[in-house]
mmCIF file of C-alpha atoms in Angstrom:
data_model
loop_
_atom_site.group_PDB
_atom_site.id
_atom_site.type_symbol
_atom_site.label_atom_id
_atom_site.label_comp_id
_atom_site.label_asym_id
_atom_site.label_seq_id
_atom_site.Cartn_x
_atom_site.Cartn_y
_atom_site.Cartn_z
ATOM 1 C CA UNK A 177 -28.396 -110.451 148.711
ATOM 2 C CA UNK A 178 -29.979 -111.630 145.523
ATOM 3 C CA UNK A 179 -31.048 -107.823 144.084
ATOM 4 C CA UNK A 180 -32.387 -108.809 140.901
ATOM 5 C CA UNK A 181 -34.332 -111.612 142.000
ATOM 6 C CA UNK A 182 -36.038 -109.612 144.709
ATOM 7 C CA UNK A 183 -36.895 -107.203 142.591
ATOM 8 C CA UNK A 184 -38.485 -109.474 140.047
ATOM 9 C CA UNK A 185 -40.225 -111.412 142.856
ATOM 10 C CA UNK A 186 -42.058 -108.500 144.368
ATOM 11 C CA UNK A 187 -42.795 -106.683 140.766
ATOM 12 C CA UNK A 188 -44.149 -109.990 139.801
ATOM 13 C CA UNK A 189 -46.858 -109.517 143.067
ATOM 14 C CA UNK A 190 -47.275 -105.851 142.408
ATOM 15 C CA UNK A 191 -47.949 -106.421 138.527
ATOM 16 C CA UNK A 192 -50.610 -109.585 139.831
ATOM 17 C CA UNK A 193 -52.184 -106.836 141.995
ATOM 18 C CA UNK A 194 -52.414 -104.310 139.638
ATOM 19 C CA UNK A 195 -54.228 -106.286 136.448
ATOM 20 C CA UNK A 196 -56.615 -107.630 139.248
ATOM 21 C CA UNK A 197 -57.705 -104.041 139.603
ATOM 22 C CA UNK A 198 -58.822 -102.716 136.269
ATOM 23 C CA UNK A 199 -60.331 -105.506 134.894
ATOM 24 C CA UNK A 200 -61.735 -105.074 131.068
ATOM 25 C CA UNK A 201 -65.815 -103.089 131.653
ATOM 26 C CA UNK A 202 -67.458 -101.246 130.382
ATOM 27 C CA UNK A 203 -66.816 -98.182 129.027
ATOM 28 C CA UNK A 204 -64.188 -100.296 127.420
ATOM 29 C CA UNK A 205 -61.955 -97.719 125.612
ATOM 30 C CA UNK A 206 -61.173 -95.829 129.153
ATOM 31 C CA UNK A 207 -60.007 -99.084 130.669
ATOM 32 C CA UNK A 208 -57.617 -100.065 128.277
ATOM 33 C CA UNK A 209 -56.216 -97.076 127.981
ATOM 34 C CA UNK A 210 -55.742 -96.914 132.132
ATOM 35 C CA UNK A 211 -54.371 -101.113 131.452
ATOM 36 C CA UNK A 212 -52.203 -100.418 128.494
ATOM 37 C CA UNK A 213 -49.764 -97.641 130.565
ATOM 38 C CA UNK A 214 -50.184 -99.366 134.028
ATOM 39 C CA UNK A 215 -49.457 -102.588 132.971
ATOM 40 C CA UNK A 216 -46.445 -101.771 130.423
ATOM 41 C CA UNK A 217 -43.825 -102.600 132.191
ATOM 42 C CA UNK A 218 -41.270 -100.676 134.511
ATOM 43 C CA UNK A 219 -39.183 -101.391 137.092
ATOM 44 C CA UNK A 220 -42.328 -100.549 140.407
ATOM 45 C CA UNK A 221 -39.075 -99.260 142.144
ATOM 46 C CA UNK A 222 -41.935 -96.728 144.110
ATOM 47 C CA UNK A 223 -44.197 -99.357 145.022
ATOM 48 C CA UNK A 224 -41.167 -102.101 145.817
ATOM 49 C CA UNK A 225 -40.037 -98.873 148.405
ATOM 50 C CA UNK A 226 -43.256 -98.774 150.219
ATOM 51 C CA UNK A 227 -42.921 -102.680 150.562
ATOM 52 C CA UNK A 228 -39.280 -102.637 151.566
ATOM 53 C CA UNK A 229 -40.035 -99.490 153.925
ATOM 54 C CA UNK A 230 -42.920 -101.477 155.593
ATOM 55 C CA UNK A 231 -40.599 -105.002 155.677
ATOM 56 C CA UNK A 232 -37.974 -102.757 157.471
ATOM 57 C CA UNK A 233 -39.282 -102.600 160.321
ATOM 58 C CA UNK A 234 -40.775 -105.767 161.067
ATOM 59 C CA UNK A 235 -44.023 -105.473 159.028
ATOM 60 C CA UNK A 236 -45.866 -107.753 156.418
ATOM 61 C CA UNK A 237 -46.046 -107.148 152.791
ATOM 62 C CA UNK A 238 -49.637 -107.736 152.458
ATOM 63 C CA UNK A 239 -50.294 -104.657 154.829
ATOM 64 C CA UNK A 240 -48.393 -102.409 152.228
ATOM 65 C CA UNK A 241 -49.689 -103.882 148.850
ATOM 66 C CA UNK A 242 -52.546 -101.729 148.404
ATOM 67 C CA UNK A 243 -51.162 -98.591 148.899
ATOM 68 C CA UNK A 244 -48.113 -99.697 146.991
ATOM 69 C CA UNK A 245 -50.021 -100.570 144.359
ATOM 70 C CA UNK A 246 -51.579 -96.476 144.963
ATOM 71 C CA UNK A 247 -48.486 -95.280 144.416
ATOM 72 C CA UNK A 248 -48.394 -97.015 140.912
ATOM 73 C CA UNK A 249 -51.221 -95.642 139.732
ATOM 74 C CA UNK A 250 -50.342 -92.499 140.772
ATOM 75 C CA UNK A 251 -46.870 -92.220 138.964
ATOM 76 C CA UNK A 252 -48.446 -93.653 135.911
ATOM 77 C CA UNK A 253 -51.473 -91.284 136.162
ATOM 78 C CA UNK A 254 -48.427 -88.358 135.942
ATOM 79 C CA UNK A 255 -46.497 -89.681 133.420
ATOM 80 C CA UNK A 256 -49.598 -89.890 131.640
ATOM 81 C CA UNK A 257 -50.088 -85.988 131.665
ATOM 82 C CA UNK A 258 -46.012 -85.472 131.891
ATOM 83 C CA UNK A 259 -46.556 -87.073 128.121
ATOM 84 C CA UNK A 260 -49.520 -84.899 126.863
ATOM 85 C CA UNK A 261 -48.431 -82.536 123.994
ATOM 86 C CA UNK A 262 -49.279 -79.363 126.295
ATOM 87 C CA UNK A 263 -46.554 -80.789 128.588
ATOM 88 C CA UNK A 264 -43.566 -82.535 127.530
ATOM 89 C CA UNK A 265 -45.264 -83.882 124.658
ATOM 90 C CA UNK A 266 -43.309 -86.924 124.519
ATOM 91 C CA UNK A 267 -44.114 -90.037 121.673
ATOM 92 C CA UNK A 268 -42.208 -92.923 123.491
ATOM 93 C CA UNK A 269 -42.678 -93.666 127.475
ATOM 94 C CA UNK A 270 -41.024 -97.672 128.652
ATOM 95 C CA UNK A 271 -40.142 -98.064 124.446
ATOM 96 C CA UNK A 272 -43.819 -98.015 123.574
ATOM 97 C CA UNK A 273 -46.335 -95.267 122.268
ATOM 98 C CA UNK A 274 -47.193 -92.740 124.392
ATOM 99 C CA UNK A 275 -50.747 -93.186 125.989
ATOM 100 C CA UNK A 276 -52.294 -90.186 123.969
ATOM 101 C CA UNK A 277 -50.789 -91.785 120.906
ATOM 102 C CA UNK A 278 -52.377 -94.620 121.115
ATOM 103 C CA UNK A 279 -56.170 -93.439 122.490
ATOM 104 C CA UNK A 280 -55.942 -90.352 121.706
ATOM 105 C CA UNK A 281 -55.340 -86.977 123.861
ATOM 106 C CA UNK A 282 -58.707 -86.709 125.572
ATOM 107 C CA UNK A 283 -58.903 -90.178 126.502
ATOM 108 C CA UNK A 284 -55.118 -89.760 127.186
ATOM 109 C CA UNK A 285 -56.409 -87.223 130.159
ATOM 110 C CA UNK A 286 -59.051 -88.950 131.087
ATOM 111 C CA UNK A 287 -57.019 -92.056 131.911
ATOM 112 C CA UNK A 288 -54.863 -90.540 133.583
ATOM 113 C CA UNK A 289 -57.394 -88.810 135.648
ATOM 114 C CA UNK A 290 -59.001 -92.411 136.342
ATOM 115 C CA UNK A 291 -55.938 -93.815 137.851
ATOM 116 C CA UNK A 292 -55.044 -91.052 140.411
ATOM 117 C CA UNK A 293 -59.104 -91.434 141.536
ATOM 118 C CA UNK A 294 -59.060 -95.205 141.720
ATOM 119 C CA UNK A 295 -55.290 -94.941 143.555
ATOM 120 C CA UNK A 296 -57.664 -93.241 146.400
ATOM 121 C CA UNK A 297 -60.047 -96.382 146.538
ATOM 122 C CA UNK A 298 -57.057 -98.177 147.660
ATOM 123 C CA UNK A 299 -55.748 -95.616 150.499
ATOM 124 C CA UNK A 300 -58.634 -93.581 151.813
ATOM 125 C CA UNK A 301 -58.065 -95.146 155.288
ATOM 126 C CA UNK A 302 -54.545 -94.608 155.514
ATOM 127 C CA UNK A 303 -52.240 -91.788 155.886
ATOM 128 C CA UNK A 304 -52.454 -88.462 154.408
ATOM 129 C CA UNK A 305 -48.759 -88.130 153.484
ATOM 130 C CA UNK A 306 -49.560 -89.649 149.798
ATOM 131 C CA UNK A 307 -52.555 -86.742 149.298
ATOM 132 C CA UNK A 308 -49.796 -84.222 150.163
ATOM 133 C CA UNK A 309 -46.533 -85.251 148.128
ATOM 134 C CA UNK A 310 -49.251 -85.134 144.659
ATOM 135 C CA UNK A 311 -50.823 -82.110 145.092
ATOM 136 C CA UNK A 312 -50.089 -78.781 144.389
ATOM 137 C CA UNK A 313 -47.397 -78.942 147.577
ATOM 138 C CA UNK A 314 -45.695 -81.497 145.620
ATOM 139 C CA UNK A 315 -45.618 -83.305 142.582
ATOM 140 C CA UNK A 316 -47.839 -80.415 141.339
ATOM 141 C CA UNK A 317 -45.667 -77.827 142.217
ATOM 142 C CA UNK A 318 -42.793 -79.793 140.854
ATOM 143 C CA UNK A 319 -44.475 -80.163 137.450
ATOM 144 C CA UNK A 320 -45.157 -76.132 137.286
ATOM 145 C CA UNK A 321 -41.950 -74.737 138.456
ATOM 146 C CA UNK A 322 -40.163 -77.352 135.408
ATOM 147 C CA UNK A 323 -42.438 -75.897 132.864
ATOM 148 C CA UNK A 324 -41.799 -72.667 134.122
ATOM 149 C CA UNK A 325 -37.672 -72.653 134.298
ATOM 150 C CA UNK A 326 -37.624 -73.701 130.438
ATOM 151 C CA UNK A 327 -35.547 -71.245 128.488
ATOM 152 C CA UNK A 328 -34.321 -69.612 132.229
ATOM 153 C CA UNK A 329 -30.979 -69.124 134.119
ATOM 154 C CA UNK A 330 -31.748 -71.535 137.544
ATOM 155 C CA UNK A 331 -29.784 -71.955 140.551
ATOM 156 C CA UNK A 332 -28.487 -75.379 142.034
ATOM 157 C CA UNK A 333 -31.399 -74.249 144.884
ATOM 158 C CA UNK A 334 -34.599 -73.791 142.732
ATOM 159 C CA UNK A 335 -33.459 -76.658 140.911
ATOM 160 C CA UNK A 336 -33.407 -78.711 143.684
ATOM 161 C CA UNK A 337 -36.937 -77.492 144.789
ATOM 162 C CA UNK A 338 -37.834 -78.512 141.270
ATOM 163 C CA UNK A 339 -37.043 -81.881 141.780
ATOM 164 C CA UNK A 340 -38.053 -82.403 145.293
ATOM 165 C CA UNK A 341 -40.896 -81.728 145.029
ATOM 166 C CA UNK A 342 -41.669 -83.870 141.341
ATOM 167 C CA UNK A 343 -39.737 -86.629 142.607
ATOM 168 C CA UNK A 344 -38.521 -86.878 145.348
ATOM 169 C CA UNK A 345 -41.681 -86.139 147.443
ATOM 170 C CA UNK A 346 -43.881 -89.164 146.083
ATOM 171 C CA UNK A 347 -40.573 -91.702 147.075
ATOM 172 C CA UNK A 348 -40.806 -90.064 150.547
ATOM 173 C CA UNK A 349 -44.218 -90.681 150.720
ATOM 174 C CA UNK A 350 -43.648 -94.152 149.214
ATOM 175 C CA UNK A 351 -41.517 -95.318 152.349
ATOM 176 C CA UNK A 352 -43.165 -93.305 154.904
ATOM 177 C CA UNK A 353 -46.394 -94.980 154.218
ATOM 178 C CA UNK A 354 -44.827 -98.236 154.449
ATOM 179 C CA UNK A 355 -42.920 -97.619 157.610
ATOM 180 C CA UNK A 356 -45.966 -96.013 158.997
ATOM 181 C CA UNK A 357 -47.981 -99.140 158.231
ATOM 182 C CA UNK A 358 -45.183 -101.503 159.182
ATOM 183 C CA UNK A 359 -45.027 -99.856 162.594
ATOM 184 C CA UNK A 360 -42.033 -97.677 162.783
ATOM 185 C CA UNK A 361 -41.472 -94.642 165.319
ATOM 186 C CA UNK A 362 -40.613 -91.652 164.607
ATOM 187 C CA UNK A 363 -36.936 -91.912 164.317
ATOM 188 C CA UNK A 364 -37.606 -94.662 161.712
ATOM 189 C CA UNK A 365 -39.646 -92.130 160.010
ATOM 190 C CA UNK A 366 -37.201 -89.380 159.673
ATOM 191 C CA UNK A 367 -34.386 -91.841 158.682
ATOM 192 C CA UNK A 368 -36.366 -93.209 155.695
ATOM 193 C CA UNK A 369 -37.880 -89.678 154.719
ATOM 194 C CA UNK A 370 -33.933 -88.537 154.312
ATOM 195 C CA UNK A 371 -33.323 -91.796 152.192
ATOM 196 C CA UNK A 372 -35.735 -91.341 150.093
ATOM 197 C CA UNK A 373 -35.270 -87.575 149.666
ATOM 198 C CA UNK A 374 -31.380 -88.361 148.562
ATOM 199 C CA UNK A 375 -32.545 -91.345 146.515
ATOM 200 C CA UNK A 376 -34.832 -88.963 144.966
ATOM 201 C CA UNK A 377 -32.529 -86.508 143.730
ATOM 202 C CA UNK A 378 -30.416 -89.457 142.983
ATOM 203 C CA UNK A 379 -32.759 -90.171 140.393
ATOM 204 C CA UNK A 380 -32.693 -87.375 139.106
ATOM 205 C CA UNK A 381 -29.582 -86.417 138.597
ATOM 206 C CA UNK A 382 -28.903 -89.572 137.045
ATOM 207 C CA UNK A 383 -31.965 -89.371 134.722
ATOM 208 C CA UNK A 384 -30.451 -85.738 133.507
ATOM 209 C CA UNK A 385 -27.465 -87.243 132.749
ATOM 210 C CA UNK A 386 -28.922 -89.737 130.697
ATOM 211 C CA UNK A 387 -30.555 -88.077 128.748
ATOM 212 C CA UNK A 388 -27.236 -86.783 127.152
ATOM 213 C CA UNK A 389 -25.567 -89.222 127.002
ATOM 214 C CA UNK A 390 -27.891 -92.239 125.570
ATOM 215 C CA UNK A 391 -29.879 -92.556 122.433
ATOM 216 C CA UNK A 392 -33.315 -92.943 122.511
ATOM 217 C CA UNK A 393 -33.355 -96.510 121.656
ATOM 218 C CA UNK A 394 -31.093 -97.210 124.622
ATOM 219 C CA UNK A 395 -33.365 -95.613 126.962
ATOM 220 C CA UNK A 396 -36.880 -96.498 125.795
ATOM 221 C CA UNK A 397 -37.855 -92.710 125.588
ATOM 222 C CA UNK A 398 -37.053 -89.552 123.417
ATOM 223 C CA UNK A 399 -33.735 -88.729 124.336
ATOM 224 C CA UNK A 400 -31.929 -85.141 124.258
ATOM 225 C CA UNK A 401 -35.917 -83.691 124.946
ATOM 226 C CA UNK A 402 -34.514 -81.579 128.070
ATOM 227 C CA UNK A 403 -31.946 -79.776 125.388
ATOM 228 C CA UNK A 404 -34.520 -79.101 122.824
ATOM 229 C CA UNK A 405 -36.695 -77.907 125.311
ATOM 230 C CA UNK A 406 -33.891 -75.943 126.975
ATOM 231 C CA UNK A 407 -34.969 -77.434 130.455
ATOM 232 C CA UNK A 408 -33.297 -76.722 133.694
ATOM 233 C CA UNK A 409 -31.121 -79.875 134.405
ATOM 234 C CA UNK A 410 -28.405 -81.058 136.745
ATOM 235 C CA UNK A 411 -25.427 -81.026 134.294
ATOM 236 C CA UNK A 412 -26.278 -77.844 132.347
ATOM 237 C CA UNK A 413 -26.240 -76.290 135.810
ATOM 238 C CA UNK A 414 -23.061 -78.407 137.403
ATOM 239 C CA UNK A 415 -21.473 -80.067 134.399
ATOM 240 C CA UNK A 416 -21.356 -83.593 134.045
ATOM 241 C CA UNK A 417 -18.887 -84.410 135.867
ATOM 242 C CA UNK A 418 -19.809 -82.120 138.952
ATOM 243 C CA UNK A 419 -23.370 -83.969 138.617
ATOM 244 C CA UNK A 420 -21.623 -87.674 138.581
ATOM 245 C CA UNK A 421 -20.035 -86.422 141.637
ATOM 246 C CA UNK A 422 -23.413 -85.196 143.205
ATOM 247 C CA UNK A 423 -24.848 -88.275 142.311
ATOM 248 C CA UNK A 424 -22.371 -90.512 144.770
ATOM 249 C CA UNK A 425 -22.863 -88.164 147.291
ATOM 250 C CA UNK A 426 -26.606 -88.945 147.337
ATOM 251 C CA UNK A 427 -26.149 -92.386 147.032
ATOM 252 C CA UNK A 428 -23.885 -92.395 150.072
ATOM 253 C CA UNK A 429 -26.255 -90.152 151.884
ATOM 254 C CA UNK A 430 -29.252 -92.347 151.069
ATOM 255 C CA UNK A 431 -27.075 -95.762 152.953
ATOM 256 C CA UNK A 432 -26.047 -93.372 155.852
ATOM 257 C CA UNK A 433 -29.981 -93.354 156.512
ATOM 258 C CA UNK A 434 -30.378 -97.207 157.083
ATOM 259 C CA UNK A 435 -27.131 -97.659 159.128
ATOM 260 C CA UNK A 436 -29.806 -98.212 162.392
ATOM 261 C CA UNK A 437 -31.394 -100.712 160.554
ATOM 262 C CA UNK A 438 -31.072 -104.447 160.644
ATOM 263 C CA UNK A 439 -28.509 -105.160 158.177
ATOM 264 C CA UNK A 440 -30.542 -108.090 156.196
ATOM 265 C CA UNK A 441 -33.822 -105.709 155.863
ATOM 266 C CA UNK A 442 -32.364 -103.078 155.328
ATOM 267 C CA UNK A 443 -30.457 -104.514 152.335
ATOM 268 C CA UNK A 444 -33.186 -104.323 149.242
ATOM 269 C CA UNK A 445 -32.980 -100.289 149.733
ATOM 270 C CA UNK A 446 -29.655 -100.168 150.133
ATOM 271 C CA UNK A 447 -29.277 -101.645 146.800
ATOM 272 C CA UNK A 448 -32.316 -100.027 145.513
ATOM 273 C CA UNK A 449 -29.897 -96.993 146.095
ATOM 274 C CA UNK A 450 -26.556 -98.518 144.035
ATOM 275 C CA UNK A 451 -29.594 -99.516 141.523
ATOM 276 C CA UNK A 452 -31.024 -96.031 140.778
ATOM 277 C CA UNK A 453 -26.774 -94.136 140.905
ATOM 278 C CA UNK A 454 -25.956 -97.088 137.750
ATOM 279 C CA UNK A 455 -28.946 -97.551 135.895
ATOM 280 C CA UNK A 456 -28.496 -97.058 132.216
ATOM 281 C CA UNK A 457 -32.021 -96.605 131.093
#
């Protein structure tokens, strides 16, 4: 299975997609700033999910473009905030200027409040599992209890819920909504949700680890910003090596999930999983 390739074939649709639907209108300044952090790069592994997810289990990709193309927006609509200087106030997102750097704050907000309405343009027919994993159930509540543990003693459990919930909660909803629309059963489902739950923490985990161990310049954003901050994260909790350990667990969790699956479509998440436990940026 040609990873790489797949990946660049189906971010090269979703990117297509995506500058098709802000074009350049008027009031100019907002829709550049929504353009310049939706269209600056990164990986779509969220949207490529939903794709793969639908694909799975026997549907088309054209059924789960638009609300993989949602999901975009609504990632880049948080990172957006998750930049603001009243949050992580970071200077550096994908090895550019942040979005408030360049526009400035309030446009900065606005943008980002821009995408996650027009992301609803492309899904209000569909399932209500994306509404869910953003709100205050989810990616919300994720976002609050981070900004909350800074500077606190937290458990391997709340950290968990942390992270569940502000990532792992929008992949779930990622390949849910793309098995959903792809016409899976319930079993197909529940096997996905896990994946993506596993993969999510993956991600995480990974990400924390990162963090100390890169430079900035490797990783295309401020590195070392969880120590300054003194954030909750996976190997001040575990230690790094206990968290490298965690981290192959989840990815061997994650390919337990898609063992019912046809072997050839289920292959772009099982690699999607080795993908996310080795990254380096």
């Amino acid at each position: 299975f040609e990873f790489e390739a797949y990946m660049a074939m189906k971010a090269k649709k979703i990117n297509k997609m995506l500058d098709v639907a802000i074009p350049l209108r008027h009031p100019l300044k907002i829709n550049e700033a929504m353009r310049y952090s939706l269209l600056a790069g990164g990986k779509r592994v969220r949207p490529i999910l939903c794709i793969a997810s639908c694909e799975l289990v026997g549907g088309d990709e054209s059924l789960a473009m638009p609300i993989a193309c949602a999901i975009e927006m609504i990632r880049t609509a948080s990172l957006i905030h998750d930049d603001l200087p009243c949050m992580d106030n970071d200077d550096l997102r994908r090895g550019k200027p942040t979005n408030h750097k360049v526009f400035g704050e309030s446009t900065a907000v606005l943008s980002g409040d821009a995408l996650l309405s027009l992301a609803f343009e492309y899904i209000a027919c569909n399932t209500n599992n994306l509404s869910s994993a953003i709100g205050s159930k989810g990616l919300v509540a994720g976002q609050i209890m981070d900004i909350e543990s800074e500077g606190k003693v937290v458990s391997l459990k709340e950290l968990e819920y942390i992270h569940v919930h502000k990532t792992a909660k929008l992949l779930e909803a990622c390949v849910v909504c793309g098995v959903i629309i792809g016409g899976g059963n319930d079993n197909d489902i529940e096997k996905v949700r896990i994946y993506a739950r596993c993969i999510g923490l993956l991600f995480q985990v990974v990400d924390d680890i990162l963090d100390v161990t890169k430079s900035s310049m490797e990783l295309g954003k401020t590195a070392g910003k969880d120590l300054v901050s003194n954030k909750a994260t996976y190997p001040k909790v575990m230690g790094i090596d206990e968290a490298k350990n965690f981290a192959y667990h989840l990815m061997n969790q994650a390919a337990q999930q898609l063992a019912c699956f046809d072997t050839a479509k289920a292959a772009p998440l099982y690699h999607l999983a080795y993908y996310i436990a080795n990254r380096q940026n």
